[in-house]
Amino acid sequence: MAKTPKFANDKVFAWVDKWNKVCTPDKIVVVKGTKAEHTAICEMMVKKGQFIKLNQTKRPGCYLARSHESDVARVEGRTFICSKKEIDAGPTNHWMDPEVMKKLMLKSYKGCMKGRTMYVIPYAMGPIGNPITQYGIEITDSPYVVVNMNIMTRTGDAVLKHLGKDGDFIPCIHSVGAPLKKGQKDVAWPCAKKIDDKFITQFPEDRQIWSFGSGYGGNALLGKKCFALRIASKLAKDQGWMAEHMLILTLTSPQKKQYHVTAAFPSACGKTNLAMMLPKLPGWKLQTIGDDIAWLKPGDDGRLYAINPENGFFGVAPGTSMDSNPNALKSCKKGTIFTNVVLTPDGDIWWEDMGVKAPKEGIDWKGNPCYVCADDPYRMGPKPGMTKAEIKASGYVAAHKNSRFTAPAENCPVLDKSGFNGLWNKKPTGVPIDAILFGGRRPSTIPLVNEAKSWTHGVFMGSAAGSEVTAAVISDQIGQVRRDPMAMLPFFGYNVADYFQHWLEMERTSADATKLPKIYFVNWFRKGDDGRFMWPGFGDNSRVLKWICQRIEGQVKANVTPIGNLPLEKDIDLSNNVGKFKVVPADLKAILKVDKEGWKKEIATVGASYDEYDAKASKDTTVRSKTAKRVPKALRQILADVSAALAK
Ligand code: GTP
Ligand code: SPV
Ligand code: MN
């Protein structure tokens, strides 16, 4: 057994010592967070065949990893919120008694790091020292996790120093669940291959995270969804702030007025793209603060102040191109880890819809050869000479649909450095938010943009959000619309009804509720009968952001409808409507209309989701009150009001 290293902080020592005894690694390494250490781990992985070093002239400091086929995305079916009481996890989460779960998982952890190195990663969620920042210690046996955490969070000595002798942190344990026997050769992507052997477990009362069996993304980089959303949402509820699945951006108008906007869209529904978007509208400037997670705290002035707790982008690769998101591509130029994309013969990377011609031959995400398509130079197939139609029919993609890049935020050419460092007027607080957007992938019914009539109406809009399931999760329901309130369905750390109530409380407890952000619902994904997108999206979304700013300033009137305030068609600025994808005026007209029949069905579906949430509380014998753990009355009231207005 390895000797537990010394730590100035007793709680850190106790956490590491406990898991050293359970997991029995060969060796323990405390991550220092230096560049040299990062490079040395990457190079060690290259030697072991777990990383491919990319062409260092084209992509300095960049590597490629290929995961096991069972380990390509988050596993919602194996994700648990283990509160003491089942009702506190609520109707949207998988639950198990925390003591039962711990016993069960301890069996898996026993000896799980044999033949491996245990890494101890001290990390910060947020700029070190910022009052909103929180800290974590992740123990892991995955060097892939270490180097990804180095990019996604602030890691190393500085964190331990900040924690001092008795600073608090969220204790996290992670193992890929693949111990090595003496002399056994490691594989390229160790993990527990059976889905049922994987566990992603949050203990909200102990504030601990236990993850086992997966090495991929949000399952394994525990600072991200497990901490910054699931555990943090519970902390936020208890302490009066918010942890949300939101991007944060800074928008500057031609008149040089700055706005800060957050947006909650479900996984793979456009956060990274909006966060780094190049506005098509002349004179408007957009800068990035965060692309996935926002922590919002109410200020003394009644405004909500946001920070991005992360330090990098774990972005969806396919679809990222110089046309759609040049700033994301530029962020991947150096120091980036690519997972499950195509390797080209010159040691570069490629993916579908990168806007770059495919190489004649490459290696696909499974490590098999792939070949340029016979009649489309922008596609690849599993055999030479295949046509576009044949490839499409086979369902083959050369880069996995949830292949990702892990890129340092500092690479982003449009990073708002001051906002990213959590500064507002040079004080470490976060930036004040002017507008909150909700959204999702909705081929029908939901208009391009819809303004809430009040905070409560905005909370209703968020609670009613739905979206097509994407490849960001391992699921047999990809493409089907599911309810995804506030884009948080997979990330609630507690009961969804309490979460809705918490949103409503933000208005009641605000020092000045008139200063709260205005709330909007957007949909970039409306489709025509022929399956084409009716809105060009990406840079054209700046047209919608401009309308939102004008509404904030009271500069334009709106079409007041039963579902909310929609733009008048003339108020969507169509200047510079040029290029490959354009706004088609007839389509714009259609996506600014209220589809009354569609909305009646929509409202019924939302009502059904509320009923489903309430049913759990009704069945739970520990819930004595008739209103506790139920969807708040104020939201039911809006549902009834909208429904009545639509019936007129
Ligand atoms: P997570 O990292 O999983 O939370 O995803 P995300 O919300 O950051 O999604 P991302 O921005 O990576 O977008 C995912 C997919 O949506 C990509 O394939 C994009 O090309 C596509 N997409 C993003 N924005 C738009 C848009 O405005 N219109 C259309 N049609 N597609 C978009
Ligand atoms: C998401 O699925 O929302 C992601 C990717 O951002 S992961 O980190 O894997 O959760
Ligand atoms: Mn996400």
PDB file of C-alpha atoms and ligand atoms in Angstrom, residues 72-76 152 216-221 224-226 229-230 245 265-269 271-272 291-293 310 314-316 402 404 470-473 487 490-491, ligand 2:
ATOM      1  CA  VAL A  72     -19.107   8.175 -24.438  1.00  0.00           C
ATOM      2  CA  ALA A  73     -21.464  10.484 -22.515  1.00  0.00           C
ATOM      3  CA  ARG A  74     -23.226  11.108 -19.213  1.00  0.00           C
ATOM      4  CA  VAL A  75     -25.188   8.148 -17.824  1.00  0.00           C
ATOM      5  CA  GLU A  76     -28.387   9.600 -16.367  1.00  0.00           C
ATOM      6  CA  MET A 152     -11.549  22.824 -16.745  1.00  0.00           C
ATOM      7  CA  TYR A 216     -15.997  10.431 -19.511  1.00  0.00           C
ATOM      8  CA  GLY A 217     -16.923  14.107 -19.148  1.00  0.00           C
ATOM      9  CA  GLY A 218     -19.504  15.010 -16.559  1.00  0.00           C
ATOM     10  CA  ASN A 219     -19.346  11.488 -15.080  1.00  0.00           C
ATOM     11  CA  ALA A 220     -15.686  11.867 -14.122  1.00  0.00           C
ATOM     12  CA  LEU A 221     -14.674  15.544 -14.140  1.00  0.00           C
ATOM     13  CA  LYS A 224     -18.512  20.161 -13.438  1.00  0.00           C
ATOM     14  CA  LYS A 225     -22.029  18.698 -13.239  1.00  0.00           C
ATOM     15  CA  CYS A 226     -21.629  16.779  -9.966  1.00  0.00           C
ATOM     16  CA  LEU A 229     -24.584  21.938 -10.524  1.00  0.00           C
ATOM     17  CA  ARG A 230     -25.885  19.067  -8.370  1.00  0.00           C
ATOM     18  CA  HIS A 245     -26.747  25.244 -16.337  1.00  0.00           C
ATOM     19  CA  PHE A 265     -30.233  25.530 -22.835  1.00  0.00           C
ATOM     20  CA  PRO A 266     -30.133  21.738 -22.375  1.00  0.00           C
ATOM     21  CA  SER A 267     -27.022  19.714 -23.228  1.00  0.00           C
ATOM     22  CA  ALA A 268     -25.906  20.106 -26.853  1.00  0.00           C
ATOM     23  CA  CYS A 269     -28.528  22.809 -27.501  1.00  0.00           C
ATOM     24  CA  LYS A 271     -24.750  27.262 -25.052  1.00  0.00           C
ATOM     25  CA  THR A 272     -21.113  27.143 -26.234  1.00  0.00           C
ATOM     26  CA  ASP A 291     -20.289  28.425 -21.726  1.00  0.00           C
ATOM     27  CA  ASP A 292     -21.944  25.911 -19.378  1.00  0.00           C
ATOM     28  CA  ILE A 293     -22.383  26.891 -15.741  1.00  0.00           C
ATOM     29  CA  GLU A 310     -15.092  26.826 -14.650  1.00  0.00           C
ATOM     30  CA  PHE A 314     -15.742  20.979 -22.611  1.00  0.00           C
ATOM     31  CA  GLY A 315     -17.416  21.621 -25.941  1.00  0.00           C
ATOM     32  CA  VAL A 316     -19.273  19.478 -28.475  1.00  0.00           C
ATOM     33  CA  ASN A 402     -20.752  13.580 -28.365  1.00  0.00           C
ATOM     34  CA  ARG A 404     -15.610  16.892 -27.356  1.00  0.00           C
ATOM     35  CA  THR A 470     -29.314  14.880 -27.627  1.00  0.00           C
ATOM     36  CA  ALA A 471     -26.244  12.623 -27.799  1.00  0.00           C
ATOM     37  CA  ALA A 472     -24.812  14.306 -24.684  1.00  0.00           C
ATOM     38  CA  VAL A 473     -26.488  11.516 -22.738  1.00  0.00           C
ATOM     39  CA  ALA A 487     -32.211  22.816 -18.681  1.00  0.00           C
ATOM     40  CA  PRO A 490     -30.155  15.882 -15.176  1.00  0.00           C
ATOM     41  CA  PHE A 491     -28.583  18.280 -12.682  1.00  0.00           C
TER      42      PHE A 491
HETATM   43  C1  SPV B   2     -23.635  18.396 -20.766  1.00  0.00           C
HETATM   44  O1  SPV B   2     -23.999  17.248 -21.056  1.00  0.00           O
HETATM   45  O2  SPV B   2     -24.453  19.288 -20.434  1.00  0.00           O
HETATM   46  C2  SPV B   2     -22.214  18.754 -20.842  1.00  0.00           C
HETATM   47  C3  SPV B   2     -21.247  17.685 -21.082  1.00  0.00           C
HETATM   48  O3  SPV B   2     -21.856  19.910 -20.660  1.00  0.00           O
HETATM   49  S1  SPV B   2     -20.839  16.824 -19.648  1.00  0.00           S
HETATM   50  O4  SPV B   2     -19.738  17.544 -18.978  1.00  0.00           O
HETATM   51  O5  SPV B   2     -20.383  15.486 -20.021  1.00  0.00           O
HETATM   52  O6  SPV B   2     -21.958  16.769 -18.747  1.00  0.00           O
END
